[in-house]
mmCIF file of C-alpha atoms in Angstrom:
data_model
loop_
_atom_site.group_PDB
_atom_site.id
_atom_site.type_symbol
_atom_site.label_atom_id
_atom_site.label_comp_id
_atom_site.label_asym_id
_atom_site.label_seq_id
_atom_site.Cartn_x
_atom_site.Cartn_y
_atom_site.Cartn_z
ATOM 1 C CA MET A 1 -73.849 -13.702 50.916
ATOM 2 C CA VAL A 2 -77.380 -14.078 52.215
ATOM 3 C CA ALA A 3 -76.037 -13.817 55.772
ATOM 4 C CA VAL A 4 -74.261 -10.576 54.889
ATOM 5 C CA ARG A 5 -77.399 -9.161 53.266
ATOM 6 C CA ASP A 6 -79.577 -10.180 56.229
ATOM 7 C CA HIS A 7 -77.167 -8.719 58.769
ATOM 8 C CA PHE A 8 -76.837 -5.327 57.108
ATOM 9 C CA GLU A 9 -80.256 -4.850 55.515
ATOM 10 C CA ASN A 10 -81.458 -2.433 58.205
ATOM 11 C CA GLN A 11 -78.214 -0.478 58.375
ATOM 12 C CA THR A 12 -78.813 2.425 56.056
ATOM 13 C CA ASP A 13 -75.166 3.460 56.034
ATOM 14 C CA VAL A 14 -74.053 0.101 54.602
ATOM 15 C CA LEU A 15 -74.491 -1.301 51.106
ATOM 16 C CA PRO A 16 -73.480 -4.933 50.562
ATOM 17 C CA VAL A 17 -72.174 -5.555 47.054
ATOM 18 C CA VAL A 18 -71.481 -8.929 45.470
ATOM 19 C CA VAL A 19 -68.833 -9.146 42.774
ATOM 20 C CA THR A 20 -68.348 -12.164 40.544
ATOM 21 C CA PHE A 21 -65.913 -12.797 37.727
ATOM 22 C CA THR A 22 -68.443 -14.464 35.482
ATOM 23 C CA ASP A 23 -67.821 -13.746 31.817
ATOM 24 C CA ASP A 24 -71.541 -14.005 31.174
ATOM 25 C CA PRO A 25 -73.263 -11.061 32.924
ATOM 26 C CA SER A 26 -76.650 -12.446 31.861
ATOM 27 C CA ARG A 27 -76.199 -14.998 34.655
ATOM 28 C CA LEU A 28 -76.313 -12.251 37.280
ATOM 29 C CA THR A 29 -80.092 -11.966 37.212
ATOM 30 C CA ALA A 30 -80.504 -15.708 37.727
ATOM 31 C CA TYR A 31 -78.011 -15.576 40.573
ATOM 32 C CA ARG A 32 -79.866 -12.687 42.260
ATOM 33 C CA ASP A 33 -83.156 -14.482 41.860
ATOM 34 C CA HIS A 34 -81.774 -17.788 43.110
ATOM 35 C CA LEU A 35 -80.499 -16.248 46.348
ATOM 36 C CA GLY A 36 -83.259 -13.674 46.635
ATOM 37 C CA LEU A 37 -80.738 -10.861 46.701
ATOM 38 C CA ASP A 38 -81.818 -7.267 46.310
ATOM 39 C CA VAL A 39 -78.310 -5.856 46.531
ATOM 40 C CA PRO A 40 -76.010 -5.084 43.606
ATOM 41 C CA VAL A 41 -74.554 -8.194 41.991
ATOM 42 C CA LEU A 42 -71.769 -7.170 39.648
ATOM 43 C CA ALA A 43 -69.597 -8.805 37.028
ATOM 44 C CA ASP A 44 -65.869 -8.115 37.016
ATOM 45 C CA THR A 45 -65.171 -9.999 33.825
ATOM 46 C CA GLU A 46 -61.563 -8.823 33.578
ATOM 47 C CA ARG A 47 -60.979 -9.548 37.283
ATOM 48 C CA GLN A 48 -59.610 -6.045 37.732
ATOM 49 C CA LEU A 49 -61.011 -5.689 41.232
ATOM 50 C CA TYR A 50 -59.828 -9.173 42.153
ATOM 51 C CA ASP A 51 -56.324 -8.189 41.058
ATOM 52 C CA LEU A 52 -56.433 -4.824 42.836
ATOM 53 C CA LEU A 53 -57.432 -6.434 46.119
ATOM 54 C CA GLY A 54 -54.940 -9.269 45.765
ATOM 55 C CA ALA A 55 -57.435 -12.111 45.336
ATOM 56 C CA GLY A 56 -55.404 -14.468 43.215
ATOM 57 C CA ARG A 57 -55.866 -17.966 41.918
ATOM 58 C CA GLY A 58 -55.267 -20.690 44.453
ATOM 59 C CA ALA A 59 -53.089 -23.749 44.076
ATOM 60 C CA LEU A 60 -54.989 -27.008 43.698
ATOM 61 C CA ARG A 61 -54.146 -27.975 47.271
ATOM 62 C CA GLN A 62 -55.704 -24.715 48.485
ATOM 63 C CA VAL A 63 -58.841 -25.003 46.396
ATOM 64 C CA TRP A 64 -59.450 -28.687 47.040
ATOM 65 C CA SER A 65 -58.374 -28.668 50.664
ATOM 66 C CA PRO A 66 -59.997 -30.863 53.333
ATOM 67 C CA GLY A 67 -61.958 -27.781 54.390
ATOM 68 C CA THR A 68 -63.359 -27.331 50.907
ATOM 69 C CA MET A 69 -64.315 -30.991 50.681
ATOM 70 C CA ALA A 70 -66.035 -30.738 54.055
ATOM 71 C CA LEU A 71 -67.912 -27.660 52.854
ATOM 72 C CA TYR A 72 -69.201 -29.490 49.781
ATOM 73 C CA ALA A 73 -70.132 -32.496 51.921
ATOM 74 C CA ARG A 74 -72.234 -30.238 54.159
ATOM 75 C CA LEU A 75 -73.956 -28.736 51.121
ATOM 76 C CA LEU A 76 -74.754 -32.193 49.754
ATOM 77 C CA LEU A 77 -76.157 -33.279 53.112
ATOM 78 C CA ARG A 78 -78.451 -30.238 52.999
ATOM 79 C CA GLY A 79 -79.773 -31.392 49.646
ATOM 80 C CA ARG A 80 -77.774 -29.065 47.437
ATOM 81 C CA ARG A 81 -77.008 -30.470 43.999
ATOM 82 C CA LEU A 82 -73.513 -29.786 42.815
ATOM 83 C CA ARG A 83 -73.039 -28.990 39.170
ATOM 84 C CA THR A 84 -70.058 -29.387 36.934
ATOM 85 C CA PRO A 85 -68.145 -26.118 37.178
ATOM 86 C CA THR A 86 -68.074 -24.003 34.049
ATOM 87 C CA GLU A 87 -65.865 -21.261 35.436
ATOM 88 C CA ASP A 88 -62.462 -20.975 37.040
ATOM 89 C CA THR A 89 -62.656 -22.950 40.282
ATOM 90 C CA ARG A 90 -59.192 -21.772 41.303
ATOM 91 C CA GLN A 91 -60.141 -18.109 41.570
ATOM 92 C CA LEU A 92 -60.111 -17.192 45.251
ATOM 93 C CA GLY A 93 -62.508 -14.699 46.729
ATOM 94 C CA ALA A 94 -62.077 -11.793 49.088
ATOM 95 C CA ASP A 95 -64.093 -9.524 51.330
ATOM 96 C CA ALA A 96 -63.517 -5.820 51.674
ATOM 97 C CA ILE A 97 -64.924 -2.706 53.252
ATOM 98 C CA VAL A 98 -64.779 0.565 51.330
ATOM 99 C CA GLY A 99 -65.348 3.771 53.303
ATOM 100 C CA HIS A 100 -67.594 6.745 52.529
ATOM 101 C CA ASP A 101 -64.547 8.424 51.053
ATOM 102 C CA GLY A 102 -64.028 5.661 48.507
ATOM 103 C CA ARG A 103 -60.920 4.353 50.226
ATOM 104 C CA LEU A 104 -60.238 0.721 50.969
ATOM 105 C CA ARG A 105 -60.598 0.365 54.724
ATOM 106 C CA ARG A 106 -60.139 -3.365 55.223
ATOM 107 C CA VAL A 107 -59.594 -6.417 53.087
ATOM 108 C CA TRP A 108 -59.718 -10.104 53.946
ATOM 109 C CA LEU A 109 -57.954 -12.559 51.685
ATOM 110 C CA PRO A 110 -58.899 -16.074 52.741
ATOM 111 C CA ALA A 111 -56.357 -18.834 52.136
ATOM 112 C CA GLY A 112 -58.984 -21.090 50.581
ATOM 113 C CA PRO A 113 -62.513 -20.993 49.207
ATOM 114 C CA ASP A 114 -63.977 -22.501 52.373
ATOM 115 C CA ARG A 115 -62.630 -19.700 54.531
ATOM 116 C CA ARG A 116 -64.406 -16.391 54.707
ATOM 117 C CA PRO A 117 -64.573 -13.890 57.589
ATOM 118 C CA PRO A 118 -67.666 -14.370 59.738
ATOM 119 C CA VAL A 119 -70.355 -11.724 59.356
ATOM 120 C CA GLY A 120 -69.720 -10.728 62.965
ATOM 121 C CA GLU A 121 -66.141 -9.827 62.095
ATOM 122 C CA LEU A 122 -67.306 -7.629 59.219
ATOM 123 C CA ALA A 123 -69.828 -5.980 61.551
ATOM 124 C CA SER A 124 -67.321 -5.332 64.331
ATOM 125 C CA THR A 125 -64.891 -3.822 61.818
ATOM 126 C CA LEU A 126 -67.635 -1.524 60.577
ATOM 127 C CA ASP A 127 -68.359 -0.492 64.165
ATOM 128 C CA GLU A 128 -64.693 0.423 64.604
ATOM 129 C CA LEU A 129 -64.710 2.423 61.380
ATOM 130 C CA ARG A 130 -67.808 4.375 62.437
ATOM 131 C CA ARG A 131 -66.040 5.661 65.572
ATOM 132 C CA MET B 1 -52.668 -3.973 43.866
ATOM 133 C CA ILE B 2 -53.959 -1.426 46.349
ATOM 134 C CA ASP B 3 -53.486 -1.222 50.092
ATOM 135 C CA GLU B 4 -55.790 -0.282 52.906
ATOM 136 C CA GLY B 5 -56.194 3.503 52.829
ATOM 137 C CA ASP B 6 -55.885 3.734 49.055
ATOM 138 C CA LEU B 7 -58.690 5.055 46.865
ATOM 139 C CA VAL B 8 -60.520 2.231 45.102
ATOM 140 C CA PRO B 9 -60.433 3.089 41.408
ATOM 141 C CA ASP B 10 -63.406 2.795 39.094
ATOM 142 C CA VAL B 11 -62.733 -0.568 37.553
ATOM 143 C CA THR B 12 -65.100 -1.897 34.908
ATOM 144 C CA LEU B 13 -68.032 -3.467 36.730
ATOM 145 C CA VAL B 14 -71.405 -4.289 35.198
ATOM 146 C CA ASP B 15 -74.641 -4.891 37.102
ATOM 147 C CA HIS B 16 -77.370 -7.427 36.380
ATOM 148 C CA GLU B 17 -79.089 -4.997 34.014
ATOM 149 C CA GLY B 18 -75.931 -4.496 32.007
ATOM 150 C CA ALA B 19 -75.285 -1.017 33.367
ATOM 151 C CA ALA B 20 -71.864 0.211 34.437
ATOM 152 C CA TRP B 21 -71.393 0.362 38.217
ATOM 153 C CA ARG B 22 -68.762 2.711 39.663
ATOM 154 C CA PHE B 23 -67.337 2.989 43.157
ATOM 155 C CA SER B 24 -67.160 6.754 42.768
ATOM 156 C CA GLU B 25 -70.963 6.919 42.526
ATOM 157 C CA HIS B 26 -71.506 5.105 45.829
ATOM 158 C CA ARG B 27 -69.627 7.176 48.355
ATOM 159 C CA ASP B 28 -72.565 7.893 50.626
ATOM 160 C CA ARG B 29 -72.336 4.570 52.454
ATOM 161 C CA PHE B 30 -69.893 1.936 53.563
ATOM 162 C CA LEU B 31 -69.604 -0.761 50.937
ATOM 163 C CA VAL B 32 -69.217 -4.335 52.124
ATOM 164 C CA VAL B 33 -67.783 -5.965 49.028
ATOM 165 C CA VAL B 34 -67.968 -9.744 48.710
ATOM 166 C CA LEU B 35 -65.830 -11.082 45.897
ATOM 167 C CA HIS B 36 -67.150 -14.449 44.992
ATOM 168 C CA ARG B 37 -65.107 -17.396 44.046
ATOM 169 C CA HIS B 38 -66.671 -19.772 41.535
ATOM 170 C CA LEU B 39 -70.235 -18.723 40.688
ATOM 171 C CA ALA B 40 -71.976 -22.068 41.254
#
């Protein structure tokens, strides 16, 4: 998310928005502070947006794939402490671009939690949409 | 489920201050929406 914020922070026609499904919105402030985010961080406690965009819950083999394990290994090597999850680890994420007109312009539904579109792909899609 | 080209409805979203956040109130810019998986 920090990469997305950094990439788009000087583009005045783009607003990055982070959506979580936490059922405790009071955690949002801590999350913003932890990552130093100054963009909207929102709670979708009923997962309505997740459902609308098709971001479902992954099978165990998707969520705990070799790619996911490698991702956690890299985080540990960087000194990150992993905590016992308190929320649904099987909920998959998504990335989307919504146009000025409020219409869904593009959605990415990664097959696993370790797979997200690179920021460059989001940026090139935005460039196409601006034309 | 909606498809590309469909209007994104105003689902119930709440920001870090507890205020309602609506897609319909943010139509002046492109929105890059990142739906998180587990909030670690």
